[in-house]
Coordinates of N, CA, C and O in Angstrom, one line a residue:
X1 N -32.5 85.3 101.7 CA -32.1 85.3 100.3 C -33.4 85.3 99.5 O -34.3 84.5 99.7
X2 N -33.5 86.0 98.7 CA -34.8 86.4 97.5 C -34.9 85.2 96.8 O -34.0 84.3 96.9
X3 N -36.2 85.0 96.1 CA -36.6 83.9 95.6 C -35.9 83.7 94.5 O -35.4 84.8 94.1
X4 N -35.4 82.3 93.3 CA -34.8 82.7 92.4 C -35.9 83.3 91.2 O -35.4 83.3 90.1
X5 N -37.2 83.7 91.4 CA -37.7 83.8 90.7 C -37.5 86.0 90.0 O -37.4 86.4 88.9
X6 N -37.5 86.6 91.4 CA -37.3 87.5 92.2 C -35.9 87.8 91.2 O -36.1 88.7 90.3
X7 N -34.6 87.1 91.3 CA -33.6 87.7 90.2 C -33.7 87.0 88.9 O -32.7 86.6 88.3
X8 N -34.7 86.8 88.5 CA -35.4 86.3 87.2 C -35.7 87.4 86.6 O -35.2 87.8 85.6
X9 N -36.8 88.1 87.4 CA -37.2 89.5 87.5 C -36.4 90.3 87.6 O -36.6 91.3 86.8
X10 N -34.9 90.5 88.6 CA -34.2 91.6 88.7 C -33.3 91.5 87.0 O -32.7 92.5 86.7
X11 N -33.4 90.4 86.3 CA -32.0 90.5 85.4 C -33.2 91.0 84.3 O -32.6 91.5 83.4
X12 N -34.4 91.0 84.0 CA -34.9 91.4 83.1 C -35.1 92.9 83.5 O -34.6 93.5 82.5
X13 N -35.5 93.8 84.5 CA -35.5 94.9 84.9 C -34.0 95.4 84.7 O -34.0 96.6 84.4
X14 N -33.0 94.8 84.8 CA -32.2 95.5 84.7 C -31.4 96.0 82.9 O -30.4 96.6 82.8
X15 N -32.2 95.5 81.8 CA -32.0 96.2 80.7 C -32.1 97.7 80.5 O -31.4 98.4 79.8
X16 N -33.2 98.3 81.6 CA -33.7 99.3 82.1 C -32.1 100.2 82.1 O -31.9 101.1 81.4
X17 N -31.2 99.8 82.9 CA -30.2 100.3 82.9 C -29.1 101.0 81.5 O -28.3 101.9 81.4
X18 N -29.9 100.0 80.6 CA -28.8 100.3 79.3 C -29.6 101.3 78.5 O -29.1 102.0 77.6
X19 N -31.2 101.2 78.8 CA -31.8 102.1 78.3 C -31.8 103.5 78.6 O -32.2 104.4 77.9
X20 N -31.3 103.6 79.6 CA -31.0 104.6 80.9 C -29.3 105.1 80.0 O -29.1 106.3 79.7
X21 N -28.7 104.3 79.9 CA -27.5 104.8 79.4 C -27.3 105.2 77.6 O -26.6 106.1 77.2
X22 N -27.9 104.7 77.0 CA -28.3 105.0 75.8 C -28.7 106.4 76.3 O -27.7 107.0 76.3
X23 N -29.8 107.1 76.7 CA -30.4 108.3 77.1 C -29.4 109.2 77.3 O -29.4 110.2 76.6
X24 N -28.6 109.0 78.1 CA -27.9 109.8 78.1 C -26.9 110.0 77.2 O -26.3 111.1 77.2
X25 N -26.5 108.8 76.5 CA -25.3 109.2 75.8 C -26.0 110.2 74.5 O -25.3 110.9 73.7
X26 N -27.2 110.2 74.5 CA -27.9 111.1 73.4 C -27.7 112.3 73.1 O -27.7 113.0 72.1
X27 N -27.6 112.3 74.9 CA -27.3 114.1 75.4 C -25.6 114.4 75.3 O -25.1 115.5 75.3
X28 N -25.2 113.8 75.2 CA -23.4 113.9 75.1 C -23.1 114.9 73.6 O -23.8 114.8 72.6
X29 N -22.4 115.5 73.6 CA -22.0 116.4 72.7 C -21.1 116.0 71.4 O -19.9 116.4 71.5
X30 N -21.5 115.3 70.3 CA -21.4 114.9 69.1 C -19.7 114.1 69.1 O -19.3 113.0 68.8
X31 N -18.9 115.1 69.7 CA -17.9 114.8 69.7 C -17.3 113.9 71.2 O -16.1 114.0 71.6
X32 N -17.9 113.5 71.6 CA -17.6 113.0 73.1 C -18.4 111.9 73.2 O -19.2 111.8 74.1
X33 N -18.1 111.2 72.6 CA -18.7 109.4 72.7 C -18.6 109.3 74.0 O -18.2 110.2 74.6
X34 N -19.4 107.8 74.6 CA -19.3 107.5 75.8 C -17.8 107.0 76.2 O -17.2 107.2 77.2
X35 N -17.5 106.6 75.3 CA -15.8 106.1 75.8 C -14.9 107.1 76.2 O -14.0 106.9 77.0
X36 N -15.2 108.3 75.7 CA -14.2 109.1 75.4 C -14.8 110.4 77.0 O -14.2 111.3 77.6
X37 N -16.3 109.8 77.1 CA -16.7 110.6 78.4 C -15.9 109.6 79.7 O -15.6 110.1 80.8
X38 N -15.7 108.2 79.1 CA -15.3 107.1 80.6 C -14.0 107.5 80.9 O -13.7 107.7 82.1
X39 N -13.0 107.8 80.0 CA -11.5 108.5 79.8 C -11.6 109.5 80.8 O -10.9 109.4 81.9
X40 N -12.2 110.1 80.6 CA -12.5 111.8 81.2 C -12.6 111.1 82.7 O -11.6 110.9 83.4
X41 N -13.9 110.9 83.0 CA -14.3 110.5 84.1 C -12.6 109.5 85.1 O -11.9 109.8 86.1
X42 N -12.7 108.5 84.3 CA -11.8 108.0 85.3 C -9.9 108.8 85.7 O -9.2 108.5 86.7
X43 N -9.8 109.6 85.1 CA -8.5 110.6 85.0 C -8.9 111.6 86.7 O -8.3 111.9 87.7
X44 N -10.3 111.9 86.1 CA -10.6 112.7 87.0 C -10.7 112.1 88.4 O -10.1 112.6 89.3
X45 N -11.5 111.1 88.3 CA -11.4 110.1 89.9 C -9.8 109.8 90.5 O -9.2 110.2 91.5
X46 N -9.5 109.2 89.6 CA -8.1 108.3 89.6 C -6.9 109.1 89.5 O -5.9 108.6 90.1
X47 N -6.6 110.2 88.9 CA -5.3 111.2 88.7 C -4.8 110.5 87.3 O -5.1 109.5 86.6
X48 N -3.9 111.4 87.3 CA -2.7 110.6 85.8 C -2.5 109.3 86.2 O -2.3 108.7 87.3
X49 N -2.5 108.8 84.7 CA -1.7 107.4 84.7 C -1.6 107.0 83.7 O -2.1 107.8 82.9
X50 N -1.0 105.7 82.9 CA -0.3 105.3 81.8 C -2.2 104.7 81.5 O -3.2 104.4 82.1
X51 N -1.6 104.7 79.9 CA -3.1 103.6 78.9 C -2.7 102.4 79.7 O -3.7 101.7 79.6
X52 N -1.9 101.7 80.5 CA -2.5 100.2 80.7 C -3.2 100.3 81.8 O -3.9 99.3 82.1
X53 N -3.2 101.0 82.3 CA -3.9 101.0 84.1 C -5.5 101.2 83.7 O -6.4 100.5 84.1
X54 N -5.3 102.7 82.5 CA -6.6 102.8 82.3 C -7.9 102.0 81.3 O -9.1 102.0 81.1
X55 N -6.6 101.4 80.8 CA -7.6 100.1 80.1 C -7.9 99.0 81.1 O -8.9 98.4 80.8
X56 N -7.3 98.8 82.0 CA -7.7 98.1 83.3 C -8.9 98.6 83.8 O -9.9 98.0 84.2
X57 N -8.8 99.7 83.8 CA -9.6 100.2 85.0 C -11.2 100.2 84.1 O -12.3 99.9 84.6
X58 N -10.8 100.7 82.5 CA -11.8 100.4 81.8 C -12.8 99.1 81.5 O -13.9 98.9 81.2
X59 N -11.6 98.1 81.6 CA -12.2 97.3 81.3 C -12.1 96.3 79.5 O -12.6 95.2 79.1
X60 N -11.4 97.1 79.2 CA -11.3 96.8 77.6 C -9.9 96.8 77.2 O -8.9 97.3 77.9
X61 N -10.0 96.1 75.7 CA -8.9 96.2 75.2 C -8.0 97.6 75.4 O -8.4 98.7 75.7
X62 N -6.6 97.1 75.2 CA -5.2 98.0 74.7 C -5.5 98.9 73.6 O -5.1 100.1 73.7
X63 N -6.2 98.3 72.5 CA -5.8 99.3 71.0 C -7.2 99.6 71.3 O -7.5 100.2 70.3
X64 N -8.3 99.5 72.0 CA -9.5 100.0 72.0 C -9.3 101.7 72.9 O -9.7 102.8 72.5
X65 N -8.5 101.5 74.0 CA -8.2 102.0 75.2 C -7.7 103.3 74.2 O -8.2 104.3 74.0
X66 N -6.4 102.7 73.6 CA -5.4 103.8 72.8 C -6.4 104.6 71.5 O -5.9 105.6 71.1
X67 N -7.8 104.3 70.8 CA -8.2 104.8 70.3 C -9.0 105.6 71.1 O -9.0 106.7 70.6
X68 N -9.7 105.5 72.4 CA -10.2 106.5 72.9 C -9.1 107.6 73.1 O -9.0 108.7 72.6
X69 N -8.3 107.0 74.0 CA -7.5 108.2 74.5 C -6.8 108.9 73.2 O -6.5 110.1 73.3
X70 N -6.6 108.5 72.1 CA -6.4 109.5 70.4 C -7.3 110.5 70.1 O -7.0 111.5 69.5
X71 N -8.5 110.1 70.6 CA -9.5 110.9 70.4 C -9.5 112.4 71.8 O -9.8 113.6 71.6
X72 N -9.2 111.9 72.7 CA -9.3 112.9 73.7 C -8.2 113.4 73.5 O -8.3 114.6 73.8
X73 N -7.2 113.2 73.3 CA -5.8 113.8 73.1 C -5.7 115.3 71.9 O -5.5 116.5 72.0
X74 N -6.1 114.4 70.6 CA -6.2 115.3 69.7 C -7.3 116.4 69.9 O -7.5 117.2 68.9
X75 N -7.9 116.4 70.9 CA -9.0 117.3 71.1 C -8.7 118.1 71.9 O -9.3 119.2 71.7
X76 N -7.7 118.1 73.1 CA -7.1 118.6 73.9 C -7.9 118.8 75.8 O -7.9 119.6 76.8
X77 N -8.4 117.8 75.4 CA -9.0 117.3 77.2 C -8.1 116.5 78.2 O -7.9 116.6 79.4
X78 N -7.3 115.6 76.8 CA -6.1 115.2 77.9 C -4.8 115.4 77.6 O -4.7 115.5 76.4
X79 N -3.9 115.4 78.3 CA -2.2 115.1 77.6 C -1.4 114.1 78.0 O -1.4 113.6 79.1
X80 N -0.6 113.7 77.1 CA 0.0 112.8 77.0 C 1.5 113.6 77.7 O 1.8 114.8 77.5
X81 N 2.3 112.7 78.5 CA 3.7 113.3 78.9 C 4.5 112.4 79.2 O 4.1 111.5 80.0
X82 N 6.2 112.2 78.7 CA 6.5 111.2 79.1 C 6.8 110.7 80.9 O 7.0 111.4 81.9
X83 N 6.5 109.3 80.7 CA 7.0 108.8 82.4 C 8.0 109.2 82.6 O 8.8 108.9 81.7
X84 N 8.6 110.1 83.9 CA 9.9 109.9 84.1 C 10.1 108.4 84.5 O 11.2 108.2 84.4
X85 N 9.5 107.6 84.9 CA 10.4 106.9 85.6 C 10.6 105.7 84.3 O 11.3 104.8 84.5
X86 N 10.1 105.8 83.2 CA 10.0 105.1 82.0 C 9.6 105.5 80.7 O 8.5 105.5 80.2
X87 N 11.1 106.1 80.1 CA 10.6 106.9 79.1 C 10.3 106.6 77.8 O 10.4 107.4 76.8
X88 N 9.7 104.9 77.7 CA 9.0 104.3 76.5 C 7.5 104.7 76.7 O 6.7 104.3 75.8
X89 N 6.8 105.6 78.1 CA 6.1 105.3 78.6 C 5.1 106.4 78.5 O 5.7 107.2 79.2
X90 N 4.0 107.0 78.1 CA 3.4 108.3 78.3 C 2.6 108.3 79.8 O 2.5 107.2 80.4
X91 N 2.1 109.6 80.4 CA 1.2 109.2 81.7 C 0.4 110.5 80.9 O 0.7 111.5 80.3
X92 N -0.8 109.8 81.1 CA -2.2 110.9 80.8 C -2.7 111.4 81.8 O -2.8 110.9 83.0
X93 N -3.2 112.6 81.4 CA -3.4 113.5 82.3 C -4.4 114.6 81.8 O -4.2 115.4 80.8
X94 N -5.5 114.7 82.6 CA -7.2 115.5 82.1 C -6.5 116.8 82.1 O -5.8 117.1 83.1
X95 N -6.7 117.5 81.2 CA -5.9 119.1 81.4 C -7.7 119.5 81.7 O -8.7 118.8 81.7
X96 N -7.4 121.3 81.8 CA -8.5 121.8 82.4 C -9.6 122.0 81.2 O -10.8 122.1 81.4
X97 N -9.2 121.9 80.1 CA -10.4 122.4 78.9 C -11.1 120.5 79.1 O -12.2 120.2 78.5
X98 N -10.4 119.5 79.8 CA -10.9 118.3 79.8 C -11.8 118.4 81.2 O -12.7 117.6 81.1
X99 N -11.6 119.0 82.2 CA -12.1 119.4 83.4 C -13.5 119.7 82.9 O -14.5 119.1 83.1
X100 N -13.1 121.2 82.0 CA -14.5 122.1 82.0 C -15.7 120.9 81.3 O -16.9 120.9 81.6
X101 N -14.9 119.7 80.2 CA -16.3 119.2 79.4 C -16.2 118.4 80.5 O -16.9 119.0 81.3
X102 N -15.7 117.2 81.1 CA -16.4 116.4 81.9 C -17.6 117.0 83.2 O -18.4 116.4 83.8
X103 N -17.3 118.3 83.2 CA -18.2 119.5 84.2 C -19.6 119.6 83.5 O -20.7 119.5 84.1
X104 N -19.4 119.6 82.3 CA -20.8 120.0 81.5 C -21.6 118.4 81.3 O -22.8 118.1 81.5
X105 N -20.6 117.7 81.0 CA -21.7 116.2 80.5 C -21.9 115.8 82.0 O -22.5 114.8 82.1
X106 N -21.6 116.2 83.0 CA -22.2 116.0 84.2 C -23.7 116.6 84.6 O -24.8 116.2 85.0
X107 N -23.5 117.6 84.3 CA -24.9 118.6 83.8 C -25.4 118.0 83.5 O -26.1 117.2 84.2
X108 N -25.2 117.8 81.9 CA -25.9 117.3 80.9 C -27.1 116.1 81.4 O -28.3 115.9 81.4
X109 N -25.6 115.3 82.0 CA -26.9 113.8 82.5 C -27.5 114.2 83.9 O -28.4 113.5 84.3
X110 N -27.1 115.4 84.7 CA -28.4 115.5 86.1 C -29.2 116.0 85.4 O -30.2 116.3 86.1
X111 N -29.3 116.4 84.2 CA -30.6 117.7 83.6 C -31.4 116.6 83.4 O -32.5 116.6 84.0
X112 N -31.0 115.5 82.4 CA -31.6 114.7 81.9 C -32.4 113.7 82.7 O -33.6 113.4 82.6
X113 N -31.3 113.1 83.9 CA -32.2 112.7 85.2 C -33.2 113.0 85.9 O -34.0 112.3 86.5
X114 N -33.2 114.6 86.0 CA -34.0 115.7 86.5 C -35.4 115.1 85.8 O -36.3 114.5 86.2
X115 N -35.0 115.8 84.4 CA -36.3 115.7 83.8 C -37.4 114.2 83.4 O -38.6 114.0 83.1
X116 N -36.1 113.5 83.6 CA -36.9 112.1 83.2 C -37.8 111.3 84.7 O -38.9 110.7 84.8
X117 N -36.7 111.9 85.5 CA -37.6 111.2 87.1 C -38.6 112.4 87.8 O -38.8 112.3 89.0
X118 N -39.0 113.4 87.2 CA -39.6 114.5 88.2 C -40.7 114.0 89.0 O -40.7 114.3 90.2
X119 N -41.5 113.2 88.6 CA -42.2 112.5 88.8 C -41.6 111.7 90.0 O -42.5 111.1 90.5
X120 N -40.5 111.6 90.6 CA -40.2 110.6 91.5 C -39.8 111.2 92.6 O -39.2 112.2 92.4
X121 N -40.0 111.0 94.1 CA -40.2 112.3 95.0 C -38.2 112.0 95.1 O -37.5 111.3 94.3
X122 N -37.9 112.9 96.4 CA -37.0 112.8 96.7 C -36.1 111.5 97.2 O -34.9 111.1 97.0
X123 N -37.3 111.0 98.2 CA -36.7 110.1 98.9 C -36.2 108.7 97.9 O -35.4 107.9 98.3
X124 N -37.1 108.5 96.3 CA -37.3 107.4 96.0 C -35.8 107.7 95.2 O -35.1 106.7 95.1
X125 N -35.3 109.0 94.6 CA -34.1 108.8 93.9 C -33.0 108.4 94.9 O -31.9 107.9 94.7
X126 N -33.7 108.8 96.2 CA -31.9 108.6 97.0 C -32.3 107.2 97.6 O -31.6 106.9 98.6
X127 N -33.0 106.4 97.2 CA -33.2 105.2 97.5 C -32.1 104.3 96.2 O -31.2 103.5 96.5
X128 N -32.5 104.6 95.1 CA -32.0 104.6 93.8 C -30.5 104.2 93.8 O -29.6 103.2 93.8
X129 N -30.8 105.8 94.0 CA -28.9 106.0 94.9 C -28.3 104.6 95.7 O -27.4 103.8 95.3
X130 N -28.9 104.7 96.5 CA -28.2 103.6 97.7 C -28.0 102.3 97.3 O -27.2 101.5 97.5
X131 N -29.4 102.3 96.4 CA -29.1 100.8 96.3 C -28.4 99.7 94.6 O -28.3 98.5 94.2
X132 N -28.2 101.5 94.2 CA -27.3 101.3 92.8 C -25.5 101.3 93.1 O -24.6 100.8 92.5
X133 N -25.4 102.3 94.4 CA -24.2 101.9 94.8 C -23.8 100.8 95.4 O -22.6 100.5 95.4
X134 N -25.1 99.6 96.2 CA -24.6 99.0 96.4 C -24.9 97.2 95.6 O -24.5 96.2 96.1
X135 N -25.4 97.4 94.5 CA -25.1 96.6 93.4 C -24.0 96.5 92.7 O -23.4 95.5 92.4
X136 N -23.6 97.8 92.4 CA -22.1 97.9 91.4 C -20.6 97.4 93.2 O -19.4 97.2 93.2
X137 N -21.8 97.5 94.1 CA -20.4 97.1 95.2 C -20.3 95.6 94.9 O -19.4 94.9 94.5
X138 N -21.8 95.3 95.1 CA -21.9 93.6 95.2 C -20.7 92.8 94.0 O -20.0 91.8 94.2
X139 N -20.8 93.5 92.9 CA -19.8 92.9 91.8 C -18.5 93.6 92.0 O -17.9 93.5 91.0
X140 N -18.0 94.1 92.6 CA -16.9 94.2 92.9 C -16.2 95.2 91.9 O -15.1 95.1 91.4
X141 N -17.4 96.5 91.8 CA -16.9 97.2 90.2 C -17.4 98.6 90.9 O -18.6 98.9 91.1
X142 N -16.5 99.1 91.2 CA -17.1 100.8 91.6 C -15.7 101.9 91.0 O -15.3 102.9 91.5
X143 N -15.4 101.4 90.1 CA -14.4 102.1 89.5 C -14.9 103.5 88.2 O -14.1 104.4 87.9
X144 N -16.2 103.3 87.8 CA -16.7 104.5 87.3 C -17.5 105.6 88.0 O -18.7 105.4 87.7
X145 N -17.5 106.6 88.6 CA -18.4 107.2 89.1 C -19.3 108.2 88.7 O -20.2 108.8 89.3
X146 N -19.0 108.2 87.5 CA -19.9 109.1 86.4 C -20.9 108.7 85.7 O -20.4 107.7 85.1
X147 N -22.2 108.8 85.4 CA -23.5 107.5 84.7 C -23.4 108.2 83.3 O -23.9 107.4 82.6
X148 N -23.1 109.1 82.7 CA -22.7 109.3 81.3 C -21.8 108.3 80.2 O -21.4 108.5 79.1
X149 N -21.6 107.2 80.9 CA -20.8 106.7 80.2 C -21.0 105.1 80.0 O -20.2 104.5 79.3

């Protein structure tokens, strides 16, 4: 086990992270907040499903949840359709003009990663890699897989 001095050190290094996400949300396209990129992303992982799952899965409030998905809706990235099996109930669903933008802000942030780490050989990103997948495992959170958001 590491010194506690060591995750003294890892919790200040890890602001780096939000700085990292700020960066990218820069590159996001005026109209596609990060929330509204997390929407996208988790539909895509996950398939259709109702706003409560995906405010679960998000993490956040109900009426926060239901303002992102207002926003992707009326834009036409997702749709809304009733549940058959509960017809108080909508299930959301990424249609393809929602496909093509989560395609691009995927771009968007490998361009940005490209350019910001060139400097770092191959092996040290896929070190990165490994050992950021297995941080978000350690907390028991691997439910986003997109870093745009």
């Amino acid at each position: 086990m590491a010194a506690r001095s060591q995750y003294e050190e890892l919790a200040r290094g890890l602001s780096a992270v939000g700085a990292v996400k700020r960066g990218i949300a820069r590159v996001l396209p005026g109209d596609c907040p990060g929330g509204s990129a997390a929407v996208l992303a988790l539909l895509d992982r996950y398939g259709e499903m109702r706003t409560s799952r995906l405010a679960e899965l998000l993490g956040i409030d109900m009426s926060v949840t239901s303002r992102h998905v207002a926003h992707v809706v009326e834009r036409g990235w997702v749709e809304r359709t009733p549940d058959p099996h509960d017809g108080r109930s909508r299930i959301l669903r990424l249609t393809p003009a929602g496909k093509d933008l989560l395609d691009d802000l995927g771009r968007r942030a490998a361009d940005l990663l490209a350019d910001r780490l060139a400097e770092w050989t191959d092996e040290e990103v896929g070190q990165l890699i490994v050992l950021l997948i297995r941080l978000r495992a350690s907390f028991g959170d691997c439910r986003v897989t997109h870093t745009y958001t």
